[in-house]
């Protein structure tokens, strides 16, 4: 499965990417703004888009709305990274059929839980012992 | 490997959040200024910045940073909700918080050991005044990860349904629909409550089952939505116990058991191959638009060095090609192309290193504010030219001197409020920091409208080691020693001028080169040596022709000076300064020629007959002329740092390789002037004294302006400036004679002239000098001019004019001005006397 991580903060992108890597997913692409992410999404499908809600050019919410209103990509799985302070935006996102949202800051466990809701489970990677450890927590990974 | 990754991530975290902190400070200050009318935009910006610090620090387990940013965020939230107002006290607390955050970010590893209790207590003090909401927030935040497990949790979902009398609902649920909603990541809740906003719920999720108890108007729902339980409670304003989160696995399993209907699995929409169809044109268009890449500064520095080498190679190649293949058009085109490309690369890389000076400016308001608060002075800071870009290294190293200057301005320059009021100045001190580009230079102007510095003390504050500590400030105009500031600016290749008017304020002007490593220079020669002088220092080049040297160059004491547009310019021979004498044997066989040159200049410049090249240079507020043998060309030179064993030679700023492959030293002109004992400071003090004396004399009522002049007999006379209308310059030939009378043609009329020679010495003939001057009195009835043989000068003086009974009536008195005895004339009496003389003659 491949992922698209959209955030204007490179630290956040790296973090989310790191967590996905930990789960055993290596195919992670990044974009630093909603508009960039939208274009990437138009190019090819992603298993999941994880986007921050606050971005300077195109916010995560606009990105979501654009995605949902573009027929070719309207069914893309979309998760928003939000903050406590953006409840209204989250509600708006839910209206636009966001598949999930996660509050910053989140732990790896919370992240795992959220992805599990979307049917995304960690995959085993043989040469990474720590993934085994994580995997045991989130259900035994199939080898 | 993993550690390395974490470390990299942590570094990124620090870099990013340090940027955030930089941006917060000016915004906080803006909030302080606007008080209750704080702009939403600014508040949101600060909020977001603090929030992202809090957010990302959570990931790295930097609990102290997180805790501090958390309370700061809460305080900001109160501002936003209008619960609290951002008064200066609270902003101060936030600023202290920002300082602490910065401290911790500077050394993240040790951040856990930093004590933040003061900051926390202070901010919590403000918060405790508001409702308990915020406290709740903290706990909620901590347990964020497991909150949904605890809230709305139920041991068994069937039991849960029973509580809400929804057992039957289960039978009506469509397995297919439930599966789809679950697959899209939704939670499934059981809700039982009156007056539910059903249509709203429908738009935020999917109502899987709805049962309305008509009597009590209680709706019982099975509802699928992406909302988490706390958000849902918020949304429909229900307490947590009115909703139950159904465990998805169990729900699905139960549905499986219930229904034996076989459902065709629909392909989930997530990977629709149709999406693969893409338009290449669109891809091309969108790719790379507005993207940025973070590149390490060290890579750019290395690139910069390489470009330096490239420029050198180009210069060398250019020279070689020019001498050999100049007439071959093919080679010329290639050479030209290489030339442009190199220049362009150089330009682009320089551009990479450029940074708007705004990043430096943003730190200043805080500085001003802190000093102002401490001293209870109101100060407005106006920043102009934030968009001006200059080399990154310069931006960094400019902070210290700039901070120093601003501190001086606030501490010593700006007066306190009452004093300002009484002086009729605006209550708040005005400090302007302005940056602009001027040619290849960046000019920075820092001006205040404070009390100014005594001109006599300007030289003093530049004296090394001067500081208020060594001279306790009885006088407020004392400033912290400027020497270190000036030195650091000069080290950056810049110049530093200060200009101050007592009572009006002080203006400091700093000029800096845009970039430091490649600079346009003038290549000069002394004997067979070549030197590069940065063009920044050069104001003009004066060539004194053979034969004119005697007239243009004068000697004052031992030193040579040149008269340049009425001002004296001290001269320094580069060969003397660097001790290059004719015993140096020229390496390229031109020794004889150089020997000849040195012979001529040996006995001082004045006696020399050959032409002289003077490079007029600006060193701070002063100017000096550097005498060189040859001036070759201007060239973009690449500055190479001077090697260690030459560091002791203070007169060089670096070295470079010229186009012809020769090594040339780059002259540090200011250092040379210093080494050779040029004491501008004293000259400056002298000038300042004169200026001061002049200013005072203007105010002084007893002092009067006079025109002072002398005749061919070198008698000095003075007339009151009040009585003079005009001074005309006339050639000897333009003076007409009629009998023993002299006339000039003045506005078409013959104006009779009074000759002082005749009046006092009885001379009847005019001495033949190149030019005469005619002083024309204001009193038109006199209808006469005074013939003078030397250029009159205007002076201010309050000397006592002594009168003696023995002197003629036309002389009001005599006095010594300078070393000359000056006779002060009464114009009316003088003309009357001359007429009488005529009558009797």
PDB file of C-alpha atoms in Angstrom, chain A residues 18-128:
ATOM      1  CA  UNK A  18       8.591   7.347  10.278  1.00  0.00           C
ATOM      2  CA  UNK A  19       5.508   5.839  11.853  1.00  0.00           C
ATOM      3  CA  UNK A  20       4.377   4.375   8.557  1.00  0.00           C
ATOM      4  CA  UNK A  21       7.856   2.977   8.046  1.00  0.00           C
ATOM      5  CA  UNK A  22       7.697   1.463  11.485  1.00  0.00           C
ATOM      6  CA  UNK A  23       4.473  -0.215  10.459  1.00  0.00           C
ATOM      7  CA  UNK A  24       6.360  -1.704   7.571  1.00  0.00           C
ATOM      8  CA  UNK A  25       5.136   0.620   4.801  1.00  0.00           C
ATOM      9  CA  UNK A  26       7.963   1.962   2.717  1.00  0.00           C
ATOM     10  CA  UNK A  27       6.029   3.537  -0.127  1.00  0.00           C
ATOM     11  CA  UNK A  28       5.423   6.967   1.401  1.00  0.00           C
ATOM     12  CA  UNK A  29       5.419  10.162  -0.618  1.00  0.00           C
ATOM     13  CA  UNK A  30       5.351  13.691   0.736  1.00  0.00           C
ATOM     14  CA  UNK A  31       3.879  17.030  -0.244  1.00  0.00           C
ATOM     15  CA  UNK A  32       4.266  20.304   1.591  1.00  0.00           C
ATOM     16  CA  UNK A  33       0.956  21.799   0.653  1.00  0.00           C
ATOM     17  CA  UNK A  34      -2.606  20.819  -0.182  1.00  0.00           C
ATOM     18  CA  UNK A  35      -2.295  22.032  -3.740  1.00  0.00           C
ATOM     19  CA  UNK A  36       0.830  19.951  -4.281  1.00  0.00           C
ATOM     20  CA  UNK A  37      -0.860  16.956  -2.684  1.00  0.00           C
ATOM     21  CA  UNK A  38      -3.923  17.374  -4.872  1.00  0.00           C
ATOM     22  CA  UNK A  39      -1.838  17.304  -8.004  1.00  0.00           C
ATOM     23  CA  UNK A  40      -0.001  14.217  -6.832  1.00  0.00           C
ATOM     24  CA  UNK A  41      -3.276  12.530  -6.046  1.00  0.00           C
ATOM     25  CA  UNK A  42      -4.507  13.313  -9.524  1.00  0.00           C
ATOM     26  CA  UNK A  43      -1.460  11.576 -10.947  1.00  0.00           C
ATOM     27  CA  UNK A  44      -1.908   8.249  -9.226  1.00  0.00           C
ATOM     28  CA  UNK A  45      -3.972   6.627  -6.506  1.00  0.00           C
ATOM     29  CA  UNK A  46      -2.758   6.311  -2.922  1.00  0.00           C
ATOM     30  CA  UNK A  47      -3.892   3.811  -0.325  1.00  0.00           C
ATOM     31  CA  UNK A  48      -4.304   6.658   2.125  1.00  0.00           C
ATOM     32  CA  UNK A  49      -3.804  10.389   2.150  1.00  0.00           C
ATOM     33  CA  UNK A  50      -2.716  11.788   5.515  1.00  0.00           C
ATOM     34  CA  UNK A  51      -2.977  15.544   5.473  1.00  0.00           C
ATOM     35  CA  UNK A  52      -2.504  18.283   8.021  1.00  0.00           C
ATOM     36  CA  UNK A  53      -5.438  20.635   8.346  1.00  0.00           C
ATOM     37  CA  UNK A  54      -3.462  23.884   8.702  1.00  0.00           C
ATOM     38  CA  UNK A  55      -1.435  24.704   5.648  1.00  0.00           C
ATOM     39  CA  UNK A  56      -0.563  28.019   4.161  1.00  0.00           C
ATOM     40  CA  UNK A  57      -1.598  27.744   0.526  1.00  0.00           C
ATOM     41  CA  UNK A  58      -4.329  25.146   0.398  1.00  0.00           C
ATOM     42  CA  UNK A  59      -5.578  23.879   3.717  1.00  0.00           C
ATOM     43  CA  UNK A  60      -6.257  20.214   4.397  1.00  0.00           C
ATOM     44  CA  UNK A  61      -9.945  20.977   4.350  1.00  0.00           C
ATOM     45  CA  UNK A  62      -9.856  22.560   0.908  1.00  0.00           C
ATOM     46  CA  UNK A  63      -7.679  19.699  -0.256  1.00  0.00           C
ATOM     47  CA  UNK A  64     -10.328  17.275   0.973  1.00  0.00           C
ATOM     48  CA  UNK A  65     -13.166  19.226  -0.642  1.00  0.00           C
ATOM     49  CA  UNK A  66     -11.309  19.361  -3.935  1.00  0.00           C
ATOM     50  CA  UNK A  67     -10.643  15.653  -3.728  1.00  0.00           C
ATOM     51  CA  UNK A  68     -14.249  14.813  -3.040  1.00  0.00           C
ATOM     52  CA  UNK A  69     -15.506  17.007  -5.826  1.00  0.00           C
ATOM     53  CA  UNK A  70     -13.120  15.664  -8.463  1.00  0.00           C
ATOM     54  CA  UNK A  71     -14.786  12.577  -9.786  1.00  0.00           C
ATOM     55  CA  UNK A  72     -11.628  10.654 -10.633  1.00  0.00           C
ATOM     56  CA  UNK A  73     -10.295  10.831  -7.086  1.00  0.00           C
ATOM     57  CA  UNK A  74     -13.410  11.441  -5.036  1.00  0.00           C
ATOM     58  CA  UNK A  75     -13.214   8.074  -3.280  1.00  0.00           C
ATOM     59  CA  UNK A  76      -9.637   8.437  -2.097  1.00  0.00           C
ATOM     60  CA  UNK A  77      -9.126   7.490   1.538  1.00  0.00           C
ATOM     61  CA  UNK A  78      -8.381  10.598   3.457  1.00  0.00           C
ATOM     62  CA  UNK A  79      -7.200  11.163   6.998  1.00  0.00           C
ATOM     63  CA  UNK A  80      -6.785  14.624   8.493  1.00  0.00           C
ATOM     64  CA  UNK A  81      -4.291  15.565  11.158  1.00  0.00           C
ATOM     65  CA  UNK A  82      -6.011  18.200  13.248  1.00  0.00           C
ATOM     66  CA  UNK A  83      -5.788  20.084  16.463  1.00  0.00           C
ATOM     67  CA  UNK A  84      -8.140  20.492  19.354  1.00  0.00           C
ATOM     68  CA  UNK A  85      -8.721  24.019  18.290  1.00  0.00           C
ATOM     69  CA  UNK A  86     -10.108  23.158  14.894  1.00  0.00           C
ATOM     70  CA  UNK A  87     -13.350  21.427  15.789  1.00  0.00           C
ATOM     71  CA  UNK A  88     -15.390  23.368  13.306  1.00  0.00           C
ATOM     72  CA  UNK A  89     -13.013  22.405  10.540  1.00  0.00           C
ATOM     73  CA  UNK A  90     -13.183  18.767  11.571  1.00  0.00           C
ATOM     74  CA  UNK A  91     -16.966  18.836  11.415  1.00  0.00           C
ATOM     75  CA  UNK A  92     -16.758  20.410   8.003  1.00  0.00           C
ATOM     76  CA  UNK A  93     -14.335  17.681   6.970  1.00  0.00           C
ATOM     77  CA  UNK A  94     -16.689  15.015   8.227  1.00  0.00           C
ATOM     78  CA  UNK A  95     -19.406  16.565   6.137  1.00  0.00           C
ATOM     79  CA  UNK A  96     -17.086  16.055   3.205  1.00  0.00           C
ATOM     80  CA  UNK A  97     -16.651  12.428   4.110  1.00  0.00           C
ATOM     81  CA  UNK A  98     -13.227  12.458   5.603  1.00  0.00           C
ATOM     82  CA  UNK A  99     -12.356   8.893   6.521  1.00  0.00           C
ATOM     83  CA  UNK A 100     -10.705   9.749   9.770  1.00  0.00           C
ATOM     84  CA  UNK A 101      -8.943  12.376  11.752  1.00  0.00           C
ATOM     85  CA  UNK A 102      -6.285  12.331  14.422  1.00  0.00           C
ATOM     86  CA  UNK A 103      -5.448  14.958  16.992  1.00  0.00           C
ATOM     87  CA  UNK A 104      -1.953  16.296  17.324  1.00  0.00           C
ATOM     88  CA  UNK A 105       0.135  15.290  19.162  1.00  0.00           C
ATOM     89  CA  UNK A 106      -0.422  11.573  18.836  1.00  0.00           C
ATOM     90  CA  UNK A 107       1.508   8.554  19.905  1.00  0.00           C
ATOM     91  CA  UNK A 108       2.434   5.721  17.644  1.00  0.00           C
ATOM     92  CA  UNK A 109      -0.178   3.590  19.368  1.00  0.00           C
ATOM     93  CA  UNK A 110      -2.913   6.113  18.650  1.00  0.00           C
ATOM     94  CA  UNK A 111      -1.750   6.314  15.057  1.00  0.00           C
ATOM     95  CA  UNK A 112      -1.867   2.497  14.751  1.00  0.00           C
ATOM     96  CA  UNK A 113      -5.373   2.504  16.194  1.00  0.00           C
ATOM     97  CA  UNK A 114      -6.549   5.100  13.702  1.00  0.00           C
ATOM     98  CA  UNK A 115      -5.124   3.270  10.732  1.00  0.00           C
ATOM     99  CA  UNK A 116      -6.624   0.055  11.973  1.00  0.00           C
ATOM    100  CA  UNK A 117     -10.032   1.748  11.820  1.00  0.00           C
ATOM    101  CA  UNK A 118      -9.358   2.303   8.152  1.00  0.00           C
ATOM    102  CA  UNK A 119      -8.371  -1.302   7.730  1.00  0.00           C
ATOM    103  CA  UNK A 120      -4.664  -0.630   7.551  1.00  0.00           C
ATOM    104  CA  UNK A 121      -2.634  -2.997   9.698  1.00  0.00           C
ATOM    105  CA  UNK A 122       1.103  -3.136  10.219  1.00  0.00           C
ATOM    106  CA  UNK A 123       2.931  -5.507   7.904  1.00  0.00           C
ATOM    107  CA  UNK A 124       5.829  -7.617   9.008  1.00  0.00           C
ATOM    108  CA  UNK A 125       9.277  -6.690   7.886  1.00  0.00           C
ATOM    109  CA  UNK A 126      11.726  -9.466   8.624  1.00  0.00           C
ATOM    110  CA  UNK A 127      14.847  -7.402   9.150  1.00  0.00           C
ATOM    111  CA  UNK A 128      13.275  -4.878  11.441  1.00  0.00           C
TER     112      UNK A 128
END
